[in-house]
Tab-separated table of C-alpha atoms in Angstrom:
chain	number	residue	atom	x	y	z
X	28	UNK	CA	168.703	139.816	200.358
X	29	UNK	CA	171.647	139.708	198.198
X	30	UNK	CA	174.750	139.394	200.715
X	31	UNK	CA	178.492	140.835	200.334
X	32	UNK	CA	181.362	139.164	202.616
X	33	UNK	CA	181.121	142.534	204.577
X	34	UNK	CA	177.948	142.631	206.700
X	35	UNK	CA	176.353	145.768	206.046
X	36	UNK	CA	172.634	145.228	207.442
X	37	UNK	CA	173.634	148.275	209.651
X	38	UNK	CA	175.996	150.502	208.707
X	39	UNK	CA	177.001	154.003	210.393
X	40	UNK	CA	178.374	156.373	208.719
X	41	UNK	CA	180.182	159.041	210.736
X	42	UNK	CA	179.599	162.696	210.828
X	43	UNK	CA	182.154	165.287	209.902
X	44	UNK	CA	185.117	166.128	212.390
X	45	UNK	CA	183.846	164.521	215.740
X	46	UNK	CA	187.346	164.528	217.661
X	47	UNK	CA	188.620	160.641	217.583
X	48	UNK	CA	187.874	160.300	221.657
X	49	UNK	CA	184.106	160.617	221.136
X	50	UNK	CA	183.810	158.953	217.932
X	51	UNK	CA	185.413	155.854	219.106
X	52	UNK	CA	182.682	156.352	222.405
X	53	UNK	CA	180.057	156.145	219.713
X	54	UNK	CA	180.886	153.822	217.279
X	55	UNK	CA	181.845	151.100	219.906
X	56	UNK	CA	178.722	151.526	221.863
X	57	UNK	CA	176.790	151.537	218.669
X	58	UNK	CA	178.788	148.346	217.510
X	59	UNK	CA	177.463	146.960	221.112
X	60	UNK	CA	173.892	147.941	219.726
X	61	UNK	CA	174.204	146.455	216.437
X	62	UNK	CA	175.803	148.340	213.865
X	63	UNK	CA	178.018	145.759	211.493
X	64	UNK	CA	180.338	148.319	209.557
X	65	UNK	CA	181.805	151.692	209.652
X	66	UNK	CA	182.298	154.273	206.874
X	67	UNK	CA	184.869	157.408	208.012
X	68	UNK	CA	184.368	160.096	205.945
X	69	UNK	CA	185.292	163.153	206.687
X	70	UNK	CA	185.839	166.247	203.499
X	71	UNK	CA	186.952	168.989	205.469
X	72	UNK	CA	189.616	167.334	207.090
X	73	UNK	CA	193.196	167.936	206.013
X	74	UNK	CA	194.770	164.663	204.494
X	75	UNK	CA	197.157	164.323	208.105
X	76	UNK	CA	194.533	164.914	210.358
X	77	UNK	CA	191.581	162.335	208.046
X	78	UNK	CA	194.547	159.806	208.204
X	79	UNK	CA	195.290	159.962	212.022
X	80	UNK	CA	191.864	159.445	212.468
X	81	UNK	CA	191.505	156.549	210.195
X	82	UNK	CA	194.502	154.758	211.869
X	83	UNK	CA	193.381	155.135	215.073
X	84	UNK	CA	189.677	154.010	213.839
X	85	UNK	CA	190.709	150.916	212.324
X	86	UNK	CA	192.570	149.841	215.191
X	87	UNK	CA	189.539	150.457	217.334
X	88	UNK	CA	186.878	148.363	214.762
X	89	UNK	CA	189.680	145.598	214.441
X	90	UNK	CA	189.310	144.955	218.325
X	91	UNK	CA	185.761	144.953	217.746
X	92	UNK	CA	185.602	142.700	214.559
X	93	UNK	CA	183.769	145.346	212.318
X	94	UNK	CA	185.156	146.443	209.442
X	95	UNK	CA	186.441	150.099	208.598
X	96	UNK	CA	185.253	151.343	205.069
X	97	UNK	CA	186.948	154.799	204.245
X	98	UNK	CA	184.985	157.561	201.901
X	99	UNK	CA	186.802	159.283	199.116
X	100	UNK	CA	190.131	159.063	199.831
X	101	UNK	CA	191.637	155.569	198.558
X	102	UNK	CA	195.018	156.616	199.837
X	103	UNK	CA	194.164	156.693	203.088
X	104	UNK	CA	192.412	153.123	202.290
X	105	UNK	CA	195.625	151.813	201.563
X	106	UNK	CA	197.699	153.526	204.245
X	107	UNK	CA	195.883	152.096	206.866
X	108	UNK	CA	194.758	148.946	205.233
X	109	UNK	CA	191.289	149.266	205.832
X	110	UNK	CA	188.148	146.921	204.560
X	111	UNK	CA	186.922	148.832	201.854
X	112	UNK	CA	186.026	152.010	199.786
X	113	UNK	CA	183.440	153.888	199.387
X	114	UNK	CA	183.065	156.761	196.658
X	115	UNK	CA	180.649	158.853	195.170
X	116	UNK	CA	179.987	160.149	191.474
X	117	UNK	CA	182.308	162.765	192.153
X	118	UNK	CA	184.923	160.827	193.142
X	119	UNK	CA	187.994	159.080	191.107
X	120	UNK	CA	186.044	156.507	188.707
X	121	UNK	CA	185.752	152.593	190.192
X	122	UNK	CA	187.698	151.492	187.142
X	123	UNK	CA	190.556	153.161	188.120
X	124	UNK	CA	190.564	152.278	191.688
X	125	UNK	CA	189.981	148.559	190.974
X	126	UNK	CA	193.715	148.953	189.691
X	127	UNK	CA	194.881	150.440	192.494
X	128	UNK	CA	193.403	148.681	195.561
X	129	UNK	CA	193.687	145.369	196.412
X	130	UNK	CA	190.889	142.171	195.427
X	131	UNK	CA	189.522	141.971	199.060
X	132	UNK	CA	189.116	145.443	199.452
X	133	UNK	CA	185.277	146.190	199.058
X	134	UNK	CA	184.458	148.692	196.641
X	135	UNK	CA	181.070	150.818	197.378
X	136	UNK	CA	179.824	153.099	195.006
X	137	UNK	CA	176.952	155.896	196.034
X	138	UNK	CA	174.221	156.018	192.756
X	139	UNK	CA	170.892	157.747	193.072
X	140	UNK	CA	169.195	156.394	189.596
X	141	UNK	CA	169.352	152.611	188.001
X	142	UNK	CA	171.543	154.046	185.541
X	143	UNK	CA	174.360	154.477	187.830
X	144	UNK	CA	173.795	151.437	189.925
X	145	UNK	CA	174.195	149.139	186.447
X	146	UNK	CA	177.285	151.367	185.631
X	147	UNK	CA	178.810	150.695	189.319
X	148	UNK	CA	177.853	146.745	189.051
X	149	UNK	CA	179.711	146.563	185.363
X	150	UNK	CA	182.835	148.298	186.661
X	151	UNK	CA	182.614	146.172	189.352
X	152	UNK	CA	181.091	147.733	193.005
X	153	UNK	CA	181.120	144.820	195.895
X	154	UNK	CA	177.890	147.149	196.920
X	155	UNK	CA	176.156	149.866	196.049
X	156	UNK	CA	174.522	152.657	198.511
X	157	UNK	CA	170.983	153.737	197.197
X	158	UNK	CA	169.626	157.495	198.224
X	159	UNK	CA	168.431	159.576	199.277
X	160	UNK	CA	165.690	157.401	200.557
X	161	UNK	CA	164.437	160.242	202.902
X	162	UNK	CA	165.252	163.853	203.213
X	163	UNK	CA	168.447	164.499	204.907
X	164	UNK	CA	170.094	167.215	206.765
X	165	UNK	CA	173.599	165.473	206.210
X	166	UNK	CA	172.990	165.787	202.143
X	167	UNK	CA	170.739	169.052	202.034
X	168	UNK	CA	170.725	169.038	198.213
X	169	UNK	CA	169.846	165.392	197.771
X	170	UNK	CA	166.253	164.976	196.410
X	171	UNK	CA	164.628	161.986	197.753
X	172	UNK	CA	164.557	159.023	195.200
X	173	UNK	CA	161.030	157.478	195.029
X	174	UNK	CA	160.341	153.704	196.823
X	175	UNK	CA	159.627	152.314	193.690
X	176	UNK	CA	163.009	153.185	191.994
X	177	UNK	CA	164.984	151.879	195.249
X	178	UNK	CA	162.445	148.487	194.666
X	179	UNK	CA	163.428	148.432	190.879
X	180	UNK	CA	167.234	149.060	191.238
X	181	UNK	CA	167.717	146.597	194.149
X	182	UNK	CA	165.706	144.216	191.557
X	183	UNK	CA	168.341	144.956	188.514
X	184	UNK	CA	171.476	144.522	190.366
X	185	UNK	CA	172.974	141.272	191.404
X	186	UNK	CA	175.170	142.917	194.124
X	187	UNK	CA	173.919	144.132	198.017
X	188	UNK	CA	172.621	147.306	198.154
X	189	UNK	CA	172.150	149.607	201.130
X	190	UNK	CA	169.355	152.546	201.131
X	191	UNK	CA	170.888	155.754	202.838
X	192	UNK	CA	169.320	159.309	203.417
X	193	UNK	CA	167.526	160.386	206.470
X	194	UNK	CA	166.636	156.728	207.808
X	195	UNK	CA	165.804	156.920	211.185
X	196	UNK	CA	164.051	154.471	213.715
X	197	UNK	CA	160.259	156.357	212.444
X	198	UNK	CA	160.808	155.694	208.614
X	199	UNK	CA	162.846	152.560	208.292
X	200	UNK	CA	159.836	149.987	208.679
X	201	UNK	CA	159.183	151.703	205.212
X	202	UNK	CA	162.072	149.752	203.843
X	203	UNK	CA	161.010	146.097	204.134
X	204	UNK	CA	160.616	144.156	201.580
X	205	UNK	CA	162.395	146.092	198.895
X	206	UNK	CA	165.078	143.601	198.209
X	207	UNK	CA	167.959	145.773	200.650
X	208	UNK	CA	170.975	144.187	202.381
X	209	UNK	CA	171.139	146.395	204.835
X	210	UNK	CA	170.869	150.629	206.222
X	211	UNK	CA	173.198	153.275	206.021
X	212	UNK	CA	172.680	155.647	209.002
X	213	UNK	CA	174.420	159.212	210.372
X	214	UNK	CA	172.377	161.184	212.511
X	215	UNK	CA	170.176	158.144	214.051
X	216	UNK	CA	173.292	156.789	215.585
X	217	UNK	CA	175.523	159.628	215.409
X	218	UNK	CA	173.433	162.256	217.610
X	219	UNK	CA	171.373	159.724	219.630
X	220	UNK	CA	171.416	160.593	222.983
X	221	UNK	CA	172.415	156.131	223.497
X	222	UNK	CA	173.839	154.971	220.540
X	223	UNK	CA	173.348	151.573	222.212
X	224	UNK	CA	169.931	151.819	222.151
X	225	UNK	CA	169.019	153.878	219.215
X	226	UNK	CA	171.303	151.048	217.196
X	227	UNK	CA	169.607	148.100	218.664
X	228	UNK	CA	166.153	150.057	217.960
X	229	UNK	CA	166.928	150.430	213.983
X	230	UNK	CA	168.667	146.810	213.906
X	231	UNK	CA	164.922	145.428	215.224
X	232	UNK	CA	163.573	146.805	211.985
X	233	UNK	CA	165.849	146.151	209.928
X	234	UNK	CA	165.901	142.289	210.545
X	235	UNK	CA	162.655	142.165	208.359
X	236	UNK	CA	164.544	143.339	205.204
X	237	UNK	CA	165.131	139.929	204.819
U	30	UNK	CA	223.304	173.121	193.715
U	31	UNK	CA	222.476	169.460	194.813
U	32	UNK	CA	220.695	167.744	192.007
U	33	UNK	CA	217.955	165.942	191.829
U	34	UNK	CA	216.723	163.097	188.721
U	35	UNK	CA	214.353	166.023	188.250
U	36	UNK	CA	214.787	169.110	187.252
U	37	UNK	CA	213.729	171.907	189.728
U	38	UNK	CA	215.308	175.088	189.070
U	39	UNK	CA	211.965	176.874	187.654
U	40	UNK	CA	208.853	174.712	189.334
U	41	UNK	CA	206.246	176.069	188.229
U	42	UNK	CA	203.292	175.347	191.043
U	43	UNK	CA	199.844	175.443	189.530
U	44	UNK	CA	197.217	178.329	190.552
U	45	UNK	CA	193.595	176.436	191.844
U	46	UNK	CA	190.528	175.695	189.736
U	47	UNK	CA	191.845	176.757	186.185
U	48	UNK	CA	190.443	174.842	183.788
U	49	UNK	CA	191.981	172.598	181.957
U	50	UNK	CA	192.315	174.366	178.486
U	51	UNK	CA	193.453	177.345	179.921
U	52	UNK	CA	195.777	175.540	182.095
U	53	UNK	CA	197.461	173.812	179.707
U	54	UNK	CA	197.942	177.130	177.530
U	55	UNK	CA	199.729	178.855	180.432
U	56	UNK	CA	201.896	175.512	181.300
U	57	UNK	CA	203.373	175.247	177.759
U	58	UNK	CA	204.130	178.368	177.156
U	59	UNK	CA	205.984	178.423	180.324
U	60	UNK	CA	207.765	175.369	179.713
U	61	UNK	CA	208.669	176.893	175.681
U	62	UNK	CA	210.117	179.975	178.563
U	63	UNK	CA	212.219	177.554	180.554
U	64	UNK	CA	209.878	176.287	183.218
U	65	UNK	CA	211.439	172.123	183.822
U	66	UNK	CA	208.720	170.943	186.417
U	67	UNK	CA	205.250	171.388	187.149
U	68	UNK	CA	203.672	170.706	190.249
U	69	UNK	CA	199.395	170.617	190.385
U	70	UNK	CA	197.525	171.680	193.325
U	71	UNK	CA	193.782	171.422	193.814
U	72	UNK	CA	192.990	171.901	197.344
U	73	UNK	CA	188.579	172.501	196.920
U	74	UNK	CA	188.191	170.486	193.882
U	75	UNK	CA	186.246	167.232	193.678
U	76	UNK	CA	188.774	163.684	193.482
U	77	UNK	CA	186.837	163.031	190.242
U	78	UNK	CA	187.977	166.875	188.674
U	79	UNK	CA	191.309	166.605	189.901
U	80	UNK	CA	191.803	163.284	188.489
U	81	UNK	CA	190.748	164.280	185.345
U	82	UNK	CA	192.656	167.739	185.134
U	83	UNK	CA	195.843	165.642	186.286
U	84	UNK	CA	194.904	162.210	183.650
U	85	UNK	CA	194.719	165.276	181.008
U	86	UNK	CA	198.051	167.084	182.271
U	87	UNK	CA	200.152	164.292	182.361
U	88	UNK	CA	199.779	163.593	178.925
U	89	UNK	CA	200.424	167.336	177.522
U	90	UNK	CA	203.611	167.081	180.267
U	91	UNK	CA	204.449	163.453	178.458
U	92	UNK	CA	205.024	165.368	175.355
U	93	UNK	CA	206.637	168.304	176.582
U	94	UNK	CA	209.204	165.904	178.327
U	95	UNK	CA	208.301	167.613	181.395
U	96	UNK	CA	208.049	165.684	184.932
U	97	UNK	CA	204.633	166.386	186.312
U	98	UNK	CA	204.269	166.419	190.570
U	99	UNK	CA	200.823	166.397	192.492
U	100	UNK	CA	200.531	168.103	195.214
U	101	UNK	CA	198.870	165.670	198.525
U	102	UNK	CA	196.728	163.329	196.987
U	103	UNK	CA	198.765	159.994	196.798
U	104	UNK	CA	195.542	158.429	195.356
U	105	UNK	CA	196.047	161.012	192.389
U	106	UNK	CA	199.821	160.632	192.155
U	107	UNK	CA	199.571	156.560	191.424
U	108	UNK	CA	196.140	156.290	189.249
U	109	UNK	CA	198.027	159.214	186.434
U	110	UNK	CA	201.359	157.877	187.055
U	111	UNK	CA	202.886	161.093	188.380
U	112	UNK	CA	206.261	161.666	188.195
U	113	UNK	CA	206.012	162.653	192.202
U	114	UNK	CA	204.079	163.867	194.741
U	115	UNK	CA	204.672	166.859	196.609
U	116	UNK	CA	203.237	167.138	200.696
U	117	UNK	CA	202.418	169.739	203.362
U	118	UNK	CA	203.437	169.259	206.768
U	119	UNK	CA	199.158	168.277	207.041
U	120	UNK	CA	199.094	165.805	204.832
U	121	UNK	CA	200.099	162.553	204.678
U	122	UNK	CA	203.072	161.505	206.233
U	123	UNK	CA	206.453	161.056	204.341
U	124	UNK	CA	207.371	157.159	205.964
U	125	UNK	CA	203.445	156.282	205.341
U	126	UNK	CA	203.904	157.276	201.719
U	127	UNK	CA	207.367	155.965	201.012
U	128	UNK	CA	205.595	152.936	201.246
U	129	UNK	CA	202.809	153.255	198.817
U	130	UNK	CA	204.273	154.610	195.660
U	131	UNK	CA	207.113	153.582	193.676
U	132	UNK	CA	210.710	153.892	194.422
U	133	UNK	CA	211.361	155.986	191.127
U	134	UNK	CA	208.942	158.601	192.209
U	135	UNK	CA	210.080	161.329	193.681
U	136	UNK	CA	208.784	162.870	196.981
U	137	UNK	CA	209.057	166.513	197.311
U	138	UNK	CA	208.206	167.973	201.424
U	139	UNK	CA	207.435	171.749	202.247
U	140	UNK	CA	209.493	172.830	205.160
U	141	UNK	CA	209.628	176.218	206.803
U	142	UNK	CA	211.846	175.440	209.574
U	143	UNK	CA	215.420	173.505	209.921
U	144	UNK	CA	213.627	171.170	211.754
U	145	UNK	CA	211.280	169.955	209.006
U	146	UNK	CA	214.157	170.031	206.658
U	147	UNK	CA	216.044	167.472	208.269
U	148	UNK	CA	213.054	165.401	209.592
U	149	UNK	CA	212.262	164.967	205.745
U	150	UNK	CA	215.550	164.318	204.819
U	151	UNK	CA	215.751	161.636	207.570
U	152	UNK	CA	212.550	160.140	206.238
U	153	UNK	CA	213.527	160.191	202.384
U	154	UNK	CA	212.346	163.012	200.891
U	155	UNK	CA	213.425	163.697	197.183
U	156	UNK	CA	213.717	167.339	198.014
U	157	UNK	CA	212.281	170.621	200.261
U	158	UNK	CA	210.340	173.154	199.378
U	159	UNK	CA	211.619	176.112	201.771
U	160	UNK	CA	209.018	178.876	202.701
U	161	UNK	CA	207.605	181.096	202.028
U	162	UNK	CA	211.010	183.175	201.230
U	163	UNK	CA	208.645	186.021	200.592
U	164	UNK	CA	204.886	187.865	201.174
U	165	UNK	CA	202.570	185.879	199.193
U	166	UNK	CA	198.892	185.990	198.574
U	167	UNK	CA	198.559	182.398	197.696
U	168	UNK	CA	199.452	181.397	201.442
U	169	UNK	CA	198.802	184.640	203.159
U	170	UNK	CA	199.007	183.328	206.479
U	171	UNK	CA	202.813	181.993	205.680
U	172	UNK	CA	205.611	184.342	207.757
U	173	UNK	CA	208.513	184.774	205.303
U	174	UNK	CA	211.459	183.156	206.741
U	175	UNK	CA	214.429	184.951	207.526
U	176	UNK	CA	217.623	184.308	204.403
U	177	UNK	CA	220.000	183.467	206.415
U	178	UNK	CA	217.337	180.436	207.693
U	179	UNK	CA	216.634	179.554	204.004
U	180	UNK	CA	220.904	179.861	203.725
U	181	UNK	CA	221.114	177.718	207.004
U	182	UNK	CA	218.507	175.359	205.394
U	183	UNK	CA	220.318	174.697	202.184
U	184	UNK	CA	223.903	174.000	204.331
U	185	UNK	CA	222.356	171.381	206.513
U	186	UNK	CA	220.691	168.888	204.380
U	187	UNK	CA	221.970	166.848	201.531
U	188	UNK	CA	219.013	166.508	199.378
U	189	UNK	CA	217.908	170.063	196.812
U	190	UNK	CA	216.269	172.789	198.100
U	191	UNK	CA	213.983	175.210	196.129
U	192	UNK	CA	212.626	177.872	197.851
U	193	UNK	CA	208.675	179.031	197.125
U	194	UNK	CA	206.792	181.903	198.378
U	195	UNK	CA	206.594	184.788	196.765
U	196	UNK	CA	208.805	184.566	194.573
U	197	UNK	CA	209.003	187.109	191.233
U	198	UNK	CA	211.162	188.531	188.423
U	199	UNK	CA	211.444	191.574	191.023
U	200	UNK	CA	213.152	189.576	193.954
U	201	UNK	CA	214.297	186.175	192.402
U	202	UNK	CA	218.016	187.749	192.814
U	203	UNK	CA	218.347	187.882	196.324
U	204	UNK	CA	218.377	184.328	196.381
U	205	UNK	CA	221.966	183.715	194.506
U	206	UNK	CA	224.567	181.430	195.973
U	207	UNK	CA	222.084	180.462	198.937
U	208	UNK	CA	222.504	177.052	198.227
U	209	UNK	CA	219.132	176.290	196.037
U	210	UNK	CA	218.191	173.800	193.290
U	211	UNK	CA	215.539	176.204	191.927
U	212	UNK	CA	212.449	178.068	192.324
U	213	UNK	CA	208.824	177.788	192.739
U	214	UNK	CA	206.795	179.743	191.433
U	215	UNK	CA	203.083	180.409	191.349
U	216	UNK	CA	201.297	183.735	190.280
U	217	UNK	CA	204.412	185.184	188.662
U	218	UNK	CA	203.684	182.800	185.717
U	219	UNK	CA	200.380	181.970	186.415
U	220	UNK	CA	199.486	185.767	186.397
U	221	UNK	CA	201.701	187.074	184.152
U	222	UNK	CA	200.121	188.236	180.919
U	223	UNK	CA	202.930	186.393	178.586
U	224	UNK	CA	204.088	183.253	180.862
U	225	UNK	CA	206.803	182.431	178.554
U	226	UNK	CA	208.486	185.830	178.688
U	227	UNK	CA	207.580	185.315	182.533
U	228	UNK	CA	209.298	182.085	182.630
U	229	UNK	CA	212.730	182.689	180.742
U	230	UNK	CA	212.967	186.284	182.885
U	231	UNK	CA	212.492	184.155	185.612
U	232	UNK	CA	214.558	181.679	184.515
U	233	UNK	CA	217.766	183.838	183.251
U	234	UNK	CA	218.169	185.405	187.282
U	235	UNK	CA	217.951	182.080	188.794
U	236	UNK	CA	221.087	180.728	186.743
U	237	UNK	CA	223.086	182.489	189.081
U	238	UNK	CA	221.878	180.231	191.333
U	239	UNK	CA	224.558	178.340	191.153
């Protein structure tokens, strides 16, 4: 397992527009259960409303030691001075944001084929996240990558990568062995009836990555 | 008129999702009309497309010797090098900002109250953008403001005031001697069929601005 100085063995990322009161209810009682980082994203949010809630977030995770990565929107990164980055292919290029942010700030880039996991490794990703690895009601229109392309792009890159995509407590045994630093999770941890428990349940599994 | 380093007596505020080849016909013919500062707004688009539209305007605006503004996105504003940023009442806020970008560029704050005004003149905005003065379809839920507000507006803060909201060749007049720096103006340039001729009609009625 190739390791970043962010743990990211399990990392939640949070569902659209949950109201900052129950968000913080789940993500500390899923940080009690396990869970090692935080991603924010929210893309419907205006840029106010997405930075409130990133403020108040970070101040939250610092209390609990985890760190606070923000999706999309490096502004709000740098506002609130949170851990790291994470963007998609659709989002402004790494090269550009490597100017912009500062060194410690992690830098995680979403790819779906090898060729855009080298291309996020060259331009310099701290991590990449590799999906879909499962279908995925979060990501309707993502096609689910094969095993043997997550095995063979976790096996070309010398940075951590996390599989994301529909991993849940059933599927994620699937995962072992392929070389992963950690999972990316929404609706396991987000909707679970005990975020507690349903985080402690997918950090059992995921401790044979290794 | 209170000045700014900028010139803002015809702003002309970009219409969403134009392409960029048809956007930068429309923005230098009305610049060749009289336009003096162009502000882009992309409120659905991807960070990736708006980066790119505003990488590729900035350098069209570079030769035209015309300041370019973006509207929200910080992020945006600092990876082009924009000549300022323009914000909502939703997005960011003004003292969060002040502190990310640099000194020389110029933060512009819609207002549609006296309140606002002076709240963004307390916290260093460049200038207002008062609205909507008029009807408009590109904010149809905005209530025009009363004139003698707008008028009230202009007397009470130190910094320029242009007013935005319907604005056209039709109604431009009824804003003379209110106080105002300039106009903003969206579909009657974007729209028109000949945005220079659009532009320097515009432009001739608001020299009585002054």
């Amino acid at each position: 397992m190739k390791k970043s100085h962010i743990d990211l063995s399990l990392y939640l990322v949070t569902e659209e527009s949950i109201d900052i009161v129950n968000l913080t209810k789940i993500i500390s009682e899923s940080i009690a259960g396990g869970v090692s980082a935080v991603q924010l994203r929210e893309k419907n949010n205006s840029s106010l409303s997405f930075y409130r809630k990133a403020a108040a977030l970070k101040q939250v995770l610092n209390e609990l030691s985890t760190p606070l990565i923000i999706n999309d929107r490096v502004d709000i990164a740098l506002a609130i001075g949170a851990d790291g980055i994470h963007i998609g292919q659709d989002d402004l290029p790494l090269s550009v944001i490597k100017q912009m942010v500062p060194e410690e700030m992690i830098i995680g880039v979403s790819v779906s084929n090898l060729k855009e996991a080298l291309e996020a490794e060259r331009d310099g990703a701290g991590y990449i996240g590799v999906g879909s690895v499962f279908p995925t009601k979060t990501k309707q229109d993502a096609t689910p990558m094969a095993i043997r392309e997550l095995e063979e792009i976790c096996r070309s890159v010398s940075i951590p990568a996390v599989a994301i995509g529909g991993i849940n407590a059933d599927n994620i045994a699937s995962l072992t062995d392929k070389g992963l630093a950690g999972a990316a999770v929404v609706s396991a941890i987000m909707n679970a009836k005990n975020p507690r428990e349903a985080s402690t349940s997918l950090l059992e599994r995921i401790k044979v990555f290794t």
